[in-house]
């Protein structure tokens, strides 16, 4: 029933390999996160069977249901906005939270992780396009937030995430990716060798993101098909 996911994955992998090559990298340098929002647990199970070991969701509640059904068959990533009052729940459920965009949220996550006796892998989300509809910390505030989060012992800060602007203008898109990469490079001076993840690129723009330095792409429709509105 989900055979098309295997076909889609094969196509995606070929495109990732070509883009990675253009960026001077190997296909394996680029992690693929399968974004399963709106798709059922059975589709996730199939995707995991085809070798996708990282699944992303954008809402805590939706993920909760699926994790209950499937268990820890895969690594679970939260890529959507997280409210502070759901931080504790998210810390319990996810292996990586990619949408950290305030110190208040990071502190709530840190307390929850301490209570769980774990450290949680996180990415800081950058609003690299400046669009007010987008989540993420402003680029000019990123360095300060990174420094503050590095003080939190139960958070392992692994890098950055961004959602590129929805635009036909390629230079605008690339500028947004480039800015995020620059912030990653600046952050490395503070955060050290663990701070390497650059999560950028979705179904519509992942090749350009890889060319601009992405090493983690988040693919929904390119793998699972179009989402119902
Ligand atoms: C939905 C979503 C994706 C995947 O979107 P596609 O365009 O379907 O690949 C990636 N990242 C985030 C943050 C999302 O919310």
Short mmCIF file of C-alpha atoms and ligand atoms in Angstrom, two decimals:
data_model
loop_
_atom_site.label_atom_id
_atom_site.label_comp_id
_atom_site.label_asym_id
_atom_site.label_seq_id
_atom_site.Cartn_x
_atom_site.Cartn_y
_atom_site.Cartn_z
CA UNK A 1 0.00 0.00 0.00
CA UNK A 2 2.85 2.38 0.78
CA UNK A 3 5.11 1.15 -2.00
CA UNK A 4 5.15 4.68 -3.47
CA UNK A 5 7.09 5.85 -0.43
CA UNK A 6 9.90 3.51 -1.43
CA UNK A 7 9.85 4.89 -4.96
CA UNK A 8 9.77 8.47 -3.69
CA UNK A 9 12.67 7.73 -1.38
CA UNK A 10 14.70 6.32 -4.24
CA UNK A 11 14.10 9.49 -6.29
CA UNK A 12 14.89 11.73 -3.34
CA UNK A 13 18.11 9.87 -2.57
CA UNK A 14 19.33 10.31 -6.14
CA UNK A 15 18.62 14.05 -5.96
CA UNK A 16 20.30 14.30 -2.54
CA UNK A 17 23.36 12.49 -3.87
CA UNK A 18 23.64 14.87 -6.83
CA UNK A 19 23.20 17.97 -4.69
CA UNK A 20 25.67 16.66 -2.11
CA UNK A 21 28.20 16.13 -4.84
CA UNK A 22 27.77 19.72 -6.02
CA UNK A 23 28.41 20.79 -2.41
CA UNK A 24 31.56 18.67 -2.19
CA UNK A 25 29.92 16.13 0.12
CA UNK A 26 28.75 12.52 0.13
CA UNK A 27 25.11 11.45 0.09
CA UNK A 28 25.56 10.04 3.60
CA UNK A 29 26.57 13.45 4.94
CA UNK A 30 22.96 14.58 4.51
CA UNK A 31 20.43 13.26 7.05
CA UNK A 32 16.86 12.88 5.84
CA UNK A 33 14.09 13.52 8.35
CA UNK A 34 10.73 12.21 7.10
CA UNK A 35 8.08 14.72 8.15
CA UNK A 36 4.95 12.70 8.79
CA UNK A 37 2.44 15.32 9.94
CA UNK A 38 -1.10 14.48 8.77
CA UNK A 39 0.00 11.00 7.65
CA UNK A 40 -1.04 7.90 9.59
CA UNK A 41 1.11 5.65 11.72
CA UNK A 42 0.97 2.94 9.05
CA UNK A 43 2.73 5.27 6.61
CA UNK A 44 5.42 5.96 9.20
CA UNK A 45 5.87 2.27 9.83
CA UNK A 46 6.34 1.69 6.11
CA UNK A 47 8.82 4.57 5.87
CA UNK A 48 10.84 3.14 8.76
CA UNK A 49 10.80 -0.21 6.96
CA UNK A 50 12.28 1.45 3.88
CA UNK A 51 15.17 2.69 5.97
CA UNK A 52 14.06 6.11 7.20
CA UNK A 53 15.30 6.18 10.77
CA UNK A 54 14.28 9.72 11.64
CA UNK A 55 10.66 10.86 11.73
CA UNK A 56 9.55 14.45 12.31
CA UNK A 57 6.25 15.80 13.51
CA UNK A 58 5.10 19.36 13.92
CA UNK A 59 2.57 19.00 16.74
CA UNK A 60 3.07 17.42 20.13
CA UNK A 61 -0.46 16.08 20.32
CA UNK A 62 -0.41 14.40 16.92
CA UNK A 63 3.00 12.90 17.65
CA UNK A 64 1.85 11.61 21.01
CA UNK A 65 -0.80 9.46 19.40
CA UNK A 66 1.62 8.02 16.84
CA UNK A 67 4.40 7.37 19.33
CA UNK A 68 1.86 5.52 21.47
CA UNK A 69 0.98 3.34 18.50
CA UNK A 70 4.47 2.78 17.15
CA UNK A 71 6.81 3.15 20.12
CA UNK A 72 10.50 3.92 19.77
CA UNK A 73 10.83 2.30 16.34
CA UNK A 74 12.68 5.36 15.13
CA UNK A 75 14.14 8.66 16.30
CA UNK A 76 11.41 11.26 16.75
CA UNK A 77 12.01 14.92 15.94
CA UNK A 78 9.79 17.86 16.79
CA UNK A 79 10.01 20.45 14.01
CA UNK A 80 6.95 22.61 14.76
CA UNK A 81 6.55 25.43 17.23
CA UNK A 82 6.62 24.34 20.87
CA UNK A 83 4.73 26.17 23.60
CA UNK A 84 6.43 26.37 26.97
CA UNK A 85 3.53 24.63 28.69
CA UNK A 86 4.12 21.56 26.51
CA UNK A 87 7.90 21.51 27.00
CA UNK A 88 7.87 18.73 29.59
CA UNK A 89 5.73 16.47 27.45
CA UNK A 90 7.89 17.12 24.38
CA UNK A 91 11.10 16.38 26.27
CA UNK A 92 9.71 12.98 27.28
CA UNK A 93 8.58 12.07 23.78
CA UNK A 94 11.17 13.36 21.35
CA UNK A 95 14.81 12.54 20.66
CA UNK A 96 15.48 15.95 19.14
CA UNK A 97 13.62 19.24 19.38
CA UNK A 98 14.45 21.42 16.38
CA UNK A 99 12.29 24.44 17.17
CA UNK A 100 13.87 26.07 20.23
CA UNK A 101 13.45 29.80 19.81
CA UNK A 102 13.49 31.37 23.27
CA UNK A 103 15.39 31.09 26.53
CA UNK A 104 12.13 30.66 28.42
CA UNK A 105 11.33 27.57 26.37
CA UNK A 106 14.87 26.22 26.68
CA UNK A 107 14.77 26.66 30.47
CA UNK A 108 11.47 24.80 30.71
CA UNK A 109 12.94 22.01 28.59
CA UNK A 110 16.06 21.92 30.72
CA UNK A 111 14.03 21.52 33.92
CA UNK A 112 11.96 18.76 32.35
CA UNK A 113 15.05 16.94 31.06
CA UNK A 114 16.66 17.16 34.49
CA UNK A 115 13.55 15.65 36.06
CA UNK A 116 13.68 12.84 33.49
CA UNK A 117 17.37 12.29 34.15
CA UNK A 118 18.25 12.86 30.50
CA UNK A 119 19.76 15.41 28.20
CA UNK A 120 17.75 16.44 25.19
CA UNK A 121 19.24 17.17 21.76
CA UNK A 122 18.12 20.54 20.47
CA UNK A 123 18.45 22.90 17.56
CA UNK A 124 17.84 26.63 17.72
CA UNK A 125 15.34 27.73 15.09
CA UNK A 126 16.42 30.81 13.16
CA UNK A 127 13.91 33.09 11.47
CA UNK A 128 16.24 33.58 8.55
CA UNK A 129 13.68 35.13 6.21
CA UNK A 130 12.44 37.86 8.54
CA UNK A 131 8.85 36.90 7.67
CA UNK A 132 6.66 37.77 10.64
CA UNK A 133 4.52 34.69 10.06
CA UNK A 134 7.52 32.47 10.79
CA UNK A 135 8.77 31.20 14.12
CA UNK A 136 12.39 31.29 15.18
CA UNK A 137 14.77 33.68 16.84
CA UNK A 138 15.85 36.79 14.97
CA UNK A 139 19.33 36.36 13.48
CA UNK A 140 20.63 39.31 15.48
CA UNK A 141 19.51 37.62 18.72
CA UNK A 142 20.80 34.15 17.84
CA UNK A 143 24.28 34.37 19.32
CA UNK A 144 22.98 35.54 22.69
CA UNK A 145 20.40 32.74 22.79
CA UNK A 146 23.04 30.14 21.87
CA UNK A 147 25.30 31.38 24.67
CA UNK A 148 22.47 31.25 27.20
CA UNK A 149 21.35 27.76 26.17
CA UNK A 150 24.93 26.49 26.47
CA UNK A 151 24.64 27.16 30.21
CA UNK A 152 21.79 24.65 30.52
CA UNK A 153 23.26 21.31 31.54
CA UNK A 154 20.45 19.07 30.37
CA UNK A 155 20.29 20.46 26.87
CA UNK A 156 22.69 19.29 24.22
CA UNK A 157 22.76 22.03 21.63
CA UNK A 158 23.52 20.40 18.30
CA UNK A 159 22.99 23.17 15.75
CA UNK A 160 20.40 25.23 13.92
CA UNK A 161 17.16 24.80 12.01
CA UNK A 162 15.45 27.16 9.61
CA UNK A 163 12.43 27.23 7.32
CA UNK A 164 13.28 29.04 4.10
CA UNK A 165 11.00 31.74 2.72
CA UNK A 166 8.19 30.76 0.39
CA UNK A 167 9.43 32.62 -2.67
CA UNK A 168 10.07 32.23 -6.37
CA UNK A 169 13.17 34.37 -5.99
CA UNK A 170 16.11 32.05 -5.75
CA UNK A 171 18.57 34.69 -4.48
CA UNK A 172 16.22 35.48 -1.59
CA UNK A 173 15.93 31.79 -0.71
CA UNK A 174 19.67 31.24 -0.89
CA UNK A 175 20.39 34.35 1.19
CA UNK A 176 18.21 32.94 3.94
CA UNK A 177 20.08 29.60 3.91
CA UNK A 178 23.44 31.35 3.75
CA UNK A 179 22.63 33.53 6.72
CA UNK A 180 21.73 30.46 8.78
CA UNK A 181 24.97 28.77 7.80
CA UNK A 182 26.91 31.84 8.84
CA UNK A 183 25.23 31.82 12.25
CA UNK A 184 26.13 28.12 12.60
CA UNK A 185 29.77 28.88 11.84
CA UNK A 186 29.81 31.74 14.34
CA UNK A 187 28.10 29.53 16.91
CA UNK A 188 30.76 26.87 16.54
CA UNK A 189 33.27 29.20 18.14
CA UNK A 190 31.05 29.23 21.25
CA UNK A 191 29.53 25.79 21.22
CA UNK A 192 32.33 23.61 19.96
CA UNK A 193 32.41 20.38 18.01
CA UNK A 194 28.90 19.14 18.96
CA UNK A 195 27.36 22.10 17.20
CA UNK A 196 27.30 20.82 13.62
CA UNK A 197 23.71 20.23 12.53
CA UNK A 198 22.29 22.53 9.89
CA UNK A 199 18.66 21.52 9.39
CA UNK A 200 17.40 23.34 6.33
CA UNK A 201 15.61 22.38 3.15
CA UNK A 202 12.13 20.94 2.60
CA UNK A 203 10.49 19.20 -0.36
CA UNK A 204 10.48 22.34 -2.50
CA UNK A 205 13.98 23.60 -1.82
CA UNK A 206 16.20 20.85 -0.39
CA UNK A 207 18.69 20.76 -3.26
CA UNK A 208 19.41 24.47 -2.93
CA UNK A 209 19.66 24.07 0.85
CA UNK A 210 22.24 21.29 0.43
CA UNK A 211 24.21 23.46 -1.98
CA UNK A 212 24.22 26.15 0.71
CA UNK A 213 25.57 23.81 3.37
CA UNK A 214 22.60 21.94 4.83
CA UNK A 215 23.38 18.54 6.34
CA UNK A 216 19.83 17.69 7.46
CA UNK A 217 16.74 18.01 5.28
CA UNK A 218 13.12 17.71 6.36
CA UNK A 219 10.92 16.10 3.73
CA UNK A 220 7.18 15.65 3.93
CA UNK A 221 5.38 15.70 0.61
CA UNK A 222 8.39 14.52 -1.43
CA UNK A 223 8.21 11.24 0.50
CA UNK A 224 4.60 10.81 1.62
CA UNK A 225 2.76 12.70 -1.16
CA UNK A 226 0.63 15.82 -0.97
CA UNK A 227 -0.97 16.64 2.36
CA UNK A 228 -4.72 17.25 2.52
CA UNK A 229 -5.46 20.83 3.45
C1 LIG B 1 5.82 20.41 7.15
C2 LIG B 1 7.23 20.77 7.45
C3 LIG B 1 8.27 20.27 6.67
C4 LIG B 1 8.07 19.40 5.44
O1 LIG B 1 7.38 20.11 4.45
P1 LIG B 1 7.33 19.56 2.93
O2 LIG B 1 7.24 20.81 2.12
O3 LIG B 1 6.11 18.72 2.82
O4 LIG B 1 8.57 18.80 2.68
C5 LIG B 1 9.57 20.61 7.04
N1 LIG B 1 9.82 21.40 8.10
C6 LIG B 1 8.84 21.89 8.87
C7 LIG B 1 9.20 22.77 10.02
C8 LIG B 1 7.51 21.61 8.57
O5 LIG B 1 6.55 22.13 9.33
#
